[in-house]
């Protein structure tokens, strides 16, 4: 059954100069659709609004879930000056201007607060992000950053420590249908079949901006053809290739990349290919996918098949040369190879174990025989004395030599698995340990006993 309203074509609307997304942007917290896990009664961000004291924060979530809207509403709630900076287009000059405006608002007759909103904050480099720190600390302005990337990796730790992180979710089907109903109520487009609404909601995939922009395109096309109802058949005809197939469940971007990673780790090439294509079809940046494949090669395959890392790097380079869609085939080839390759996380575990050891252990001095001795003074101080040059030893191995700090026990970080090339690596390490043990007993096979 179609939802109907009296349609006023966009050309006849007084506010037609504004995009639909702007015309329907919530003006109060109660008008916000979705994000009730942070904006609902008693939830953290709602409590921040009600406290009367703004605080710096990072809004992390996929596109079109209300990050900019929430920042604007926060400025309205605290009667604060709102300064918006795009990290894609802006730079230090914009930051400097924002500081000057904030100082003017603070020192003026009205003594107004300032909220500085930085969209796509992860695009700013370290020095640009650091430029906000002294002003956030002094309280000159409240900083709100919006990012689609994990702030743990993309935002400086110093800035991150001074800002609360709120995770925003893709809008649900019901949330998106509410937006369609609101647009109908505002006479933004004609009646629309319920099946067409379902298709639009699936296409939007949790992104309100995508939904509203599509509705606006449809409204203009419907006005030109003088339609009184948007049907599913007409919808497909107008949008054509733009109407990609999306699951109605609206899985989050990071859930999907997790499914891809786990399919590769689980050695299922069909599942890995499926999730790769799902992400590419959903608009994921192929360069991001290439970076994740490099990570999978080093984390889950490692030395069981060192060719995997080279293949992942080659796939990334091929994509850079060919672009889409041709270059995507190289990513598919890489995904299949990674899925069927022997698996080992031994290096990954060894690296993490070494990091944990170093973090909790003291700073042990470098043994004298391992120190560099570029000057005569250092040689007189016995730097490098007694070092055995492995290439001069039998088999290129100085049996019994110690390369760890004095007094440090063998940590055993690296434990190769019995798969792929690591089978041979494990055997090689066992043989070397036998030679070390023999040398320790006074019988060094490498030096003739």
Tab-separated table of C-alpha atoms in Angstrom:
chain	number	residue	atom	x	y	z
A	1	UNK	CA	0.000	0.000	0.000
A	2	UNK	CA	1.392	3.407	-0.947
A	3	UNK	CA	1.858	6.211	1.516
A	4	UNK	CA	0.294	9.301	-0.038
A	5	UNK	CA	0.547	13.039	0.405
A	6	UNK	CA	-0.132	16.143	-1.626
A	7	UNK	CA	3.081	16.613	-3.599
A	8	UNK	CA	4.482	20.064	-4.188
A	9	UNK	CA	7.210	19.872	-6.859
A	10	UNK	CA	10.630	21.095	-5.642
A	11	UNK	CA	10.602	23.995	-8.106
A	12	UNK	CA	7.486	25.382	-6.423
A	13	UNK	CA	8.767	25.125	-2.864
A	14	UNK	CA	9.981	28.263	-1.128
A	15	UNK	CA	12.940	26.426	0.358
A	16	UNK	CA	13.915	24.537	-2.768
A	17	UNK	CA	17.354	26.145	-2.723
A	18	UNK	CA	18.175	24.030	0.318
A	19	UNK	CA	19.061	20.356	-0.099
A	20	UNK	CA	16.462	18.001	1.334
A	21	UNK	CA	18.951	16.755	3.922
A	22	UNK	CA	19.311	20.308	5.225
A	23	UNK	CA	15.569	21.036	5.169
A	24	UNK	CA	14.848	17.925	7.239
A	25	UNK	CA	17.786	18.321	9.617
A	26	UNK	CA	16.563	18.043	13.245
A	27	UNK	CA	16.270	21.333	15.103
A	28	UNK	CA	15.948	19.807	18.573
A	29	UNK	CA	17.342	16.716	20.284
A	30	UNK	CA	13.868	15.199	20.335
A	31	UNK	CA	13.695	15.302	16.524
A	32	UNK	CA	16.808	13.176	16.065
A	33	UNK	CA	16.020	9.806	14.488
A	34	UNK	CA	18.223	6.951	15.671
A	35	UNK	CA	21.272	6.893	18.001
A	36	UNK	CA	19.092	6.309	21.048
A	37	UNK	CA	21.885	4.271	22.623
A	38	UNK	CA	23.671	7.588	23.262
A	39	UNK	CA	20.853	10.144	22.939
A	40	UNK	CA	17.999	8.356	24.703
A	41	UNK	CA	16.893	9.273	28.249
A	42	UNK	CA	19.655	8.567	30.737
A	43	UNK	CA	22.175	7.827	27.988
A	44	UNK	CA	25.669	9.431	28.102
A	45	UNK	CA	25.359	12.017	25.336
A	46	UNK	CA	21.864	13.042	26.425
A	47	UNK	CA	23.197	13.558	29.969
A	48	UNK	CA	25.975	15.722	28.516
A	49	UNK	CA	23.356	17.917	26.828
A	50	UNK	CA	21.335	18.167	30.018
A	51	UNK	CA	24.332	18.953	32.226
A	52	UNK	CA	24.750	22.441	30.757
A	53	UNK	CA	28.501	21.844	30.484
A	54	UNK	CA	29.790	20.969	26.997
A	55	UNK	CA	32.792	18.685	26.756
A	56	UNK	CA	35.132	17.758	23.942
A	57	UNK	CA	34.260	14.536	22.168
A	58	UNK	CA	34.817	12.369	19.116
A	59	UNK	CA	31.770	11.135	17.182
A	60	UNK	CA	32.766	7.900	15.458
A	61	UNK	CA	30.466	6.256	12.955
A	62	UNK	CA	29.763	5.578	9.280
A	63	UNK	CA	28.552	8.318	6.917
A	64	UNK	CA	25.062	9.730	7.234
A	65	UNK	CA	24.284	8.784	10.828
A	66	UNK	CA	24.006	12.284	12.316
A	67	UNK	CA	27.490	13.324	13.435
A	68	UNK	CA	27.196	16.875	12.090
A	69	UNK	CA	23.609	17.178	13.329
A	70	UNK	CA	24.570	16.213	16.873
A	71	UNK	CA	27.430	18.722	16.873
A	72	UNK	CA	25.103	21.528	15.703
A	73	UNK	CA	22.492	20.603	18.293
A	74	UNK	CA	25.152	20.691	20.996
A	75	UNK	CA	26.069	24.234	19.960
A	76	UNK	CA	22.403	25.240	20.049
A	77	UNK	CA	21.867	23.601	23.441
A	78	UNK	CA	24.737	25.568	24.984
A	79	UNK	CA	24.086	28.775	23.027
A	80	UNK	CA	27.594	28.439	21.640
A	81	UNK	CA	29.189	29.823	18.509
A	82	UNK	CA	29.488	26.946	16.005
A	83	UNK	CA	32.597	26.816	13.811
A	84	UNK	CA	32.828	24.003	11.285
A	85	UNK	CA	36.116	22.898	9.689
A	86	UNK	CA	36.474	20.244	7.014
A	87	UNK	CA	39.706	18.316	7.463
A	88	UNK	CA	39.471	17.352	3.791
A	89	UNK	CA	39.570	20.966	2.587
A	90	UNK	CA	40.972	22.857	5.579
A	91	UNK	CA	44.357	23.307	7.167
A	92	UNK	CA	46.310	25.274	9.766
A	93	UNK	CA	44.908	28.568	8.440
A	94	UNK	CA	41.372	27.421	9.253
A	95	UNK	CA	42.445	26.309	12.718
A	96	UNK	CA	44.076	29.691	13.328
A	97	UNK	CA	40.932	31.511	12.208
A	98	UNK	CA	38.804	29.336	14.483
A	99	UNK	CA	41.024	30.234	17.430
A	100	UNK	CA	40.679	33.944	16.653
A	101	UNK	CA	36.896	33.677	16.389
A	102	UNK	CA	36.733	31.760	19.663
A	103	UNK	CA	38.849	34.396	21.409
A	104	UNK	CA	36.623	37.169	20.036
A	105	UNK	CA	33.485	35.356	21.258
A	106	UNK	CA	35.005	34.749	24.690
A	107	UNK	CA	36.224	38.323	25.136
A	108	UNK	CA	33.209	40.046	23.602
A	109	UNK	CA	30.278	41.609	25.430
A	110	UNK	CA	28.209	38.414	25.218
A	111	UNK	CA	31.103	36.155	26.325
A	112	UNK	CA	29.828	33.335	24.157
A	113	UNK	CA	31.153	29.796	24.214
A	114	UNK	CA	32.553	28.252	21.049
A	115	UNK	CA	32.272	24.752	19.658
A	116	UNK	CA	34.769	23.854	16.938
A	117	UNK	CA	33.522	20.967	14.834
A	118	UNK	CA	36.092	19.146	12.665
A	119	UNK	CA	34.547	16.866	10.067
A	120	UNK	CA	36.679	13.898	8.958
A	121	UNK	CA	39.195	14.740	11.691
A	122	UNK	CA	41.244	11.659	10.777
A	123	UNK	CA	42.306	13.476	7.587
A	124	UNK	CA	44.320	15.991	9.652
A	125	UNK	CA	47.935	15.001	10.236
A	126	UNK	CA	49.569	14.846	13.659
A	127	UNK	CA	50.775	18.450	13.719
A	128	UNK	CA	47.365	19.725	12.636
A	129	UNK	CA	45.635	17.708	15.343
A	130	UNK	CA	48.198	18.902	17.894
A	131	UNK	CA	47.279	22.507	17.067
A	132	UNK	CA	43.973	22.016	18.914
A	133	UNK	CA	45.511	20.729	22.153
A	134	UNK	CA	46.470	23.982	23.966
A	135	UNK	CA	43.084	25.552	23.226
A	136	UNK	CA	41.153	22.468	24.341
A	137	UNK	CA	43.197	22.376	27.549
A	138	UNK	CA	42.705	26.093	28.231
A	139	UNK	CA	38.984	25.787	27.617
A	140	UNK	CA	38.991	28.366	24.829
A	141	UNK	CA	36.631	26.129	22.867
A	142	UNK	CA	34.985	22.732	22.980
A	143	UNK	CA	36.349	20.384	20.353
A	144	UNK	CA	34.063	17.947	18.511
A	145	UNK	CA	35.627	15.673	15.922
A	146	UNK	CA	33.700	13.491	13.491
A	147	UNK	CA	35.343	10.466	11.932
A	148	UNK	CA	34.426	7.378	9.962
A	149	UNK	CA	37.729	5.744	10.948
A	150	UNK	CA	38.669	4.107	14.229
A	151	UNK	CA	39.902	7.020	16.392
A	152	UNK	CA	42.261	4.680	18.241
A	153	UNK	CA	44.351	4.535	15.077
A	154	UNK	CA	43.577	7.850	13.370
A	155	UNK	CA	43.420	10.426	16.197
A	156	UNK	CA	46.465	11.467	18.206
A	157	UNK	CA	46.538	9.873	21.641
A	158	UNK	CA	46.998	13.299	23.288
A	159	UNK	CA	43.842	14.641	21.657
A	160	UNK	CA	41.983	11.389	22.177
A	161	UNK	CA	42.727	11.447	25.904
A	162	UNK	CA	41.011	14.836	26.182
A	163	UNK	CA	37.837	13.809	24.359
A	164	UNK	CA	35.056	11.349	25.097
A	165	UNK	CA	34.390	8.911	22.248
A	166	UNK	CA	30.788	8.231	21.238
A	167	UNK	CA	30.183	5.402	18.776
A	168	UNK	CA	27.277	6.078	16.408
A	169	UNK	CA	25.499	3.254	14.617
A	170	UNK	CA	24.035	2.957	11.098
A	171	UNK	CA	20.354	3.852	11.109
A	172	UNK	CA	17.959	0.908	11.262
A	173	UNK	CA	15.288	0.127	8.679
A	174	UNK	CA	12.654	1.658	10.937
A	175	UNK	CA	14.768	4.790	11.412
A	176	UNK	CA	15.095	5.229	7.653
A	177	UNK	CA	11.389	4.623	7.094
A	178	UNK	CA	10.683	7.383	9.612
A	179	UNK	CA	12.794	9.722	7.486
A	180	UNK	CA	10.850	8.746	4.368
A	181	UNK	CA	7.600	9.387	6.223
A	182	UNK	CA	8.897	12.788	7.352
A	183	UNK	CA	9.816	13.709	3.778
A	184	UNK	CA	6.320	12.680	2.654
A	185	UNK	CA	4.781	14.760	5.414
A	186	UNK	CA	6.836	17.746	4.273
A	187	UNK	CA	5.548	17.166	0.715
A	188	UNK	CA	9.091	16.649	-0.540
A	189	UNK	CA	8.029	14.070	-3.135
A	190	UNK	CA	4.887	12.260	-4.333
A	191	UNK	CA	3.306	9.073	-3.027
A	192	UNK	CA	5.524	6.011	-3.143
A	193	UNK	CA	4.832	2.294	-3.187
A	194	UNK	CA	5.734	0.440	-0.016
A	195	UNK	CA	7.931	-1.971	-1.984
A	196	UNK	CA	9.792	1.013	-3.444
A	197	UNK	CA	10.299	2.341	0.090
A	198	UNK	CA	11.772	-1.011	1.118
A	199	UNK	CA	14.153	-0.893	-1.831
A	200	UNK	CA	15.234	2.673	-1.033
A	201	UNK	CA	15.833	1.794	2.604
A	202	UNK	CA	17.919	-1.226	1.615
A	203	UNK	CA	19.875	0.930	-0.841
A	204	UNK	CA	20.561	3.566	1.825
A	205	UNK	CA	22.134	0.831	4.000
A	206	UNK	CA	21.901	2.814	7.235
A	207	UNK	CA	22.979	6.139	5.665
A	208	UNK	CA	20.377	8.898	6.064
A	209	UNK	CA	22.243	11.279	3.770
A	210	UNK	CA	22.310	8.716	0.977
A	211	UNK	CA	18.577	8.173	1.448
A	212	UNK	CA	17.708	11.880	1.393
A	213	UNK	CA	19.893	12.635	-1.612
A	214	UNK	CA	18.261	9.763	-3.498
A	215	UNK	CA	14.798	10.999	-2.536
A	216	UNK	CA	15.688	14.452	-3.823
A	217	UNK	CA	16.835	13.012	-7.146
A	218	UNK	CA	13.604	11.068	-7.433
A	219	UNK	CA	11.507	14.132	-6.557
A	220	UNK	CA	13.028	16.174	-9.368
A	221	UNK	CA	12.610	13.330	-11.876
A	222	UNK	CA	9.002	12.757	-10.757
A	223	UNK	CA	8.208	16.460	-11.118
A	224	UNK	CA	9.549	16.507	-14.671
A	225	UNK	CA	7.405	13.517	-15.606
A	226	UNK	CA	4.408	14.845	-13.615
A	227	UNK	CA	4.077	11.586	-11.663
A	228	UNK	CA	1.630	11.249	-8.803
A	229	UNK	CA	3.226	8.051	-7.471
A	230	UNK	CA	6.695	6.538	-7.438
A	231	UNK	CA	6.555	2.857	-8.278
A	232	UNK	CA	9.229	0.247	-7.785
A	233	UNK	CA	9.509	-0.300	-11.543
A	234	UNK	CA	10.022	3.431	-12.201
A	235	UNK	CA	12.502	3.605	-9.309
A	236	UNK	CA	14.708	0.946	-10.873
A	237	UNK	CA	14.465	2.616	-14.278
A	238	UNK	CA	15.558	6.028	-12.927
A	239	UNK	CA	18.378	4.881	-10.696
A	240	UNK	CA	19.670	2.073	-12.922
A	241	UNK	CA	23.177	1.014	-11.940
A	242	UNK	CA	23.123	3.284	-8.915
A	243	UNK	CA	20.592	0.953	-7.283
A	244	UNK	CA	22.999	-1.574	-5.880
A	245	UNK	CA	21.763	-4.497	-3.866
A	246	UNK	CA	22.194	-4.040	-0.121
A	247	UNK	CA	21.188	-6.354	2.680
A	248	UNK	CA	18.296	-4.908	4.611
A	249	UNK	CA	19.974	-5.850	7.870
A	250	UNK	CA	22.379	-2.954	7.346
A	251	UNK	CA	25.522	-4.617	8.723
A	252	UNK	CA	28.106	-2.181	9.872
A	253	UNK	CA	31.178	-1.521	7.793
A	254	UNK	CA	33.493	-2.911	10.452
A	255	UNK	CA	31.392	-6.038	10.924
A	256	UNK	CA	31.736	-6.771	7.214
A	257	UNK	CA	35.502	-6.310	7.120
A	258	UNK	CA	35.652	-8.531	10.206
A	259	UNK	CA	33.700	-11.209	8.323
A	260	UNK	CA	36.146	-10.954	5.415
A	261	UNK	CA	39.169	-11.224	7.717
A	262	UNK	CA	37.732	-14.221	9.564
A	263	UNK	CA	36.810	-15.965	6.310
A	264	UNK	CA	40.411	-15.614	5.102
A	265	UNK	CA	41.694	-16.816	8.469
A	266	UNK	CA	39.278	-19.744	8.278
A	267	UNK	CA	40.582	-20.751	4.806
A	268	UNK	CA	37.223	-20.330	3.033
A	269	UNK	CA	37.921	-18.708	-0.363
A	270	UNK	CA	34.236	-18.554	-1.386
A	271	UNK	CA	33.183	-16.744	1.780
A	272	UNK	CA	36.197	-14.441	1.541
A	273	UNK	CA	35.310	-13.534	-2.052
A	274	UNK	CA	31.688	-12.942	-1.072
A	275	UNK	CA	32.586	-10.459	1.681
A	276	UNK	CA	35.155	-8.732	-0.534
A	277	UNK	CA	32.562	-8.177	-3.262
A	278	UNK	CA	29.978	-7.093	-0.681
A	279	UNK	CA	32.332	-4.397	0.532
A	280	UNK	CA	33.343	-3.228	-2.928
A	281	UNK	CA	29.713	-3.206	-4.049
A	282	UNK	CA	28.823	-1.213	-0.947
A	283	UNK	CA	31.266	1.527	-1.845
A	284	UNK	CA	34.257	0.585	0.339
A	285	UNK	CA	37.498	2.203	-0.819
A	286	UNK	CA	39.498	-0.517	-2.658
A	287	UNK	CA	42.686	1.058	-1.278
A	288	UNK	CA	41.407	0.432	2.227
A	289	UNK	CA	40.662	-3.164	1.246
A	290	UNK	CA	44.203	-3.522	-0.120
A	291	UNK	CA	45.648	-2.290	3.184
A	292	UNK	CA	43.563	-4.812	5.096
A	293	UNK	CA	44.777	-7.642	2.846
A	294	UNK	CA	48.375	-6.689	3.619
A	295	UNK	CA	47.505	-6.852	7.316
A	296	UNK	CA	45.905	-10.308	6.896
A	297	UNK	CA	48.999	-11.595	5.091
A	298	UNK	CA	51.306	-10.552	7.912
A	299	UNK	CA	48.988	-11.393	10.816
A	300	UNK	CA	47.404	-14.697	9.803
A	301	UNK	CA	49.820	-16.241	7.295
A	302	UNK	CA	53.187	-14.813	8.228
A	303	UNK	CA	56.161	-17.075	7.652
A	304	UNK	CA	53.992	-20.097	6.863
A	305	UNK	CA	53.980	-18.585	3.359
A	306	UNK	CA	56.029	-15.363	3.033
A	307	UNK	CA	54.867	-15.061	-0.594
A	308	UNK	CA	51.451	-14.018	0.711
A	309	UNK	CA	52.718	-10.650	1.923
A	310	UNK	CA	54.445	-9.986	-1.397
A	311	UNK	CA	51.285	-10.932	-3.289
A	312	UNK	CA	49.210	-8.575	-1.111
A	313	UNK	CA	51.622	-5.720	-1.803
A	314	UNK	CA	51.580	-6.542	-5.523
A	315	UNK	CA	47.763	-6.527	-5.531
A	316	UNK	CA	47.791	-3.105	-3.910
A	317	UNK	CA	50.208	-1.802	-6.561
A	318	UNK	CA	48.168	-3.314	-9.391
A	319	UNK	CA	45.061	-1.577	-8.125
A	320	UNK	CA	46.916	1.741	-7.974
A	321	UNK	CA	47.943	1.292	-11.618
A	322	UNK	CA	44.612	0.088	-13.008
A	323	UNK	CA	41.996	1.522	-10.678
A	324	UNK	CA	38.393	0.243	-10.695
A	325	UNK	CA	37.041	-2.053	-11.899
A	326	UNK	CA	40.072	-3.736	-13.542
A	327	UNK	CA	42.299	-3.452	-10.480
A	328	UNK	CA	39.707	-5.112	-8.257
A	329	UNK	CA	40.497	-8.464	-9.902
A	330	UNK	CA	43.986	-8.319	-8.363
A	331	UNK	CA	42.380	-7.860	-4.937
A	332	UNK	CA	40.151	-10.878	-5.608
A	333	UNK	CA	43.187	-12.947	-6.636
A	334	UNK	CA	44.919	-11.942	-3.430
A	335	UNK	CA	41.905	-12.797	-1.265
A	336	UNK	CA	41.691	-16.296	-2.732
A	337	UNK	CA	45.440	-16.870	-2.272
A	338	UNK	CA	45.343	-15.688	1.338
A	339	UNK	CA	42.363	-17.913	2.070
A	340	UNK	CA	44.013	-21.092	0.740
A	341	UNK	CA	47.528	-20.338	2.060
A	342	UNK	CA	48.825	-22.160	5.158
A	343	UNK	CA	48.086	-20.145	8.283
A	344	UNK	CA	50.369	-19.017	11.087
A	345	UNK	CA	50.053	-16.222	13.618
A	346	UNK	CA	53.339	-17.168	15.238
A	347	UNK	CA	55.099	-13.914	14.247
A	348	UNK	CA	52.029	-11.886	15.293
A	349	UNK	CA	52.014	-13.567	18.713
A	350	UNK	CA	55.795	-13.264	19.050
A	351	UNK	CA	55.680	-9.535	18.290
A	352	UNK	CA	52.933	-8.922	20.840
A	353	UNK	CA	54.762	-11.001	23.432
A	354	UNK	CA	57.982	-9.037	22.839
A	355	UNK	CA	56.082	-5.736	23.173
A	356	UNK	CA	54.526	-6.877	26.443
A	357	UNK	CA	57.928	-8.005	27.765
A	358	UNK	CA	59.662	-4.742	26.895
A	359	UNK	CA	56.807	-2.717	28.411
A	360	UNK	CA	57.054	-4.402	31.811
A	361	UNK	CA	60.803	-5.109	31.828
A	362	UNK	CA	63.563	-2.696	32.780
A	363	UNK	CA	65.954	-1.129	30.248
A	364	UNK	CA	68.676	-3.739	30.110
A	365	UNK	CA	72.107	-2.596	28.833
A	366	UNK	CA	73.366	-3.888	25.486
A	367	UNK	CA	76.082	-6.531	26.109
A	368	UNK	CA	79.592	-5.246	25.435
A	369	UNK	CA	80.328	-7.743	22.663
A	370	UNK	CA	77.232	-6.580	20.732
A	371	UNK	CA	77.936	-2.851	20.942
A	372	UNK	CA	79.075	-0.787	17.997
A	373	UNK	CA	82.661	0.492	18.153
A	374	UNK	CA	83.182	3.169	15.483
A	375	UNK	CA	85.788	5.130	17.495
A	376	UNK	CA	89.120	4.275	19.136
A	377	UNK	CA	87.770	5.290	22.551
A	378	UNK	CA	84.916	2.848	22.267
A	379	UNK	CA	87.331	0.086	21.325
A	380	UNK	CA	89.447	0.931	24.378
A	381	UNK	CA	86.293	0.602	26.474
A	382	UNK	CA	85.853	-2.936	25.080
A	383	UNK	CA	82.869	-2.076	22.900
A	384	UNK	CA	82.438	-5.012	20.501
A	385	UNK	CA	85.189	-7.057	22.170
A	386	UNK	CA	84.715	-10.784	21.800
A	387	UNK	CA	82.034	-10.554	19.138
A	388	UNK	CA	81.995	-13.594	16.860
A	389	UNK	CA	81.270	-12.856	13.196
A	390	UNK	CA	78.732	-15.537	12.251
A	391	UNK	CA	79.777	-15.664	8.594
A	392	UNK	CA	83.250	-16.826	9.631
A	393	UNK	CA	81.870	-19.722	11.668
A	394	UNK	CA	80.983	-23.212	10.507
A	395	UNK	CA	77.636	-23.159	8.731
A	396	UNK	CA	77.375	-19.397	9.216
A	397	UNK	CA	76.346	-19.916	12.856
A	398	UNK	CA	78.261	-18.942	16.003
A	399	UNK	CA	77.159	-21.794	18.232
A	400	UNK	CA	76.822	-20.864	21.902
A	401	UNK	CA	76.831	-17.102	21.282
A	402	UNK	CA	74.356	-15.023	23.323
A	403	UNK	CA	72.491	-12.115	21.733
A	404	UNK	CA	70.229	-11.181	24.637
A	405	UNK	CA	71.062	-8.781	27.498
A	406	UNK	CA	73.032	-10.412	30.305
A	407	UNK	CA	70.828	-12.152	32.827
A	408	UNK	CA	67.772	-12.181	30.575
A	409	UNK	CA	66.284	-15.661	30.232
A	410	UNK	CA	65.331	-17.093	26.858
A	411	UNK	CA	61.884	-15.596	26.318
A	412	UNK	CA	60.718	-17.961	23.576
A	413	UNK	CA	58.648	-15.325	21.817
A	414	UNK	CA	58.591	-17.035	18.435
A	415	UNK	CA	57.011	-20.475	18.330
A	416	UNK	CA	56.606	-21.564	14.687
A	417	UNK	CA	53.650	-23.757	13.832
A	418	UNK	CA	53.803	-27.048	11.978
A	419	UNK	CA	52.316	-25.614	8.799
A	420	UNK	CA	53.785	-24.393	5.521
A	421	UNK	CA	57.304	-23.012	5.498
A	422	UNK	CA	57.301	-22.783	9.296
A	423	UNK	CA	57.712	-26.566	9.419
A	424	UNK	CA	61.211	-26.074	7.996
A	425	UNK	CA	61.808	-22.996	10.151
A	426	UNK	CA	60.895	-24.959	13.289
A	427	UNK	CA	63.286	-27.762	12.326
A	428	UNK	CA	66.072	-25.236	11.644
A	429	UNK	CA	65.578	-23.639	15.069
A	430	UNK	CA	65.654	-27.066	16.750
A	431	UNK	CA	68.947	-27.873	15.010
A	432	UNK	CA	70.464	-24.545	16.067
A	433	UNK	CA	69.392	-25.107	19.671
A	434	UNK	CA	71.125	-28.497	19.634
A	435	UNK	CA	74.317	-26.811	18.429
A	436	UNK	CA	74.010	-24.128	21.095
A	437	UNK	CA	73.522	-26.761	23.784
A	438	UNK	CA	76.523	-28.710	22.553
A	439	UNK	CA	78.650	-25.561	22.580
A	440	UNK	CA	77.519	-24.860	26.120
A	441	UNK	CA	78.735	-28.345	27.157
A	442	UNK	CA	82.155	-27.556	25.744
A	443	UNK	CA	81.602	-29.426	22.480
A	444	UNK	CA	80.987	-26.929	19.679
A	445	UNK	CA	80.258	-28.734	16.420
A	446	UNK	CA	80.751	-25.487	14.581
A	447	UNK	CA	84.370	-25.165	15.812
A	448	UNK	CA	85.439	-28.785	15.594
A	449	UNK	CA	84.748	-29.662	19.258
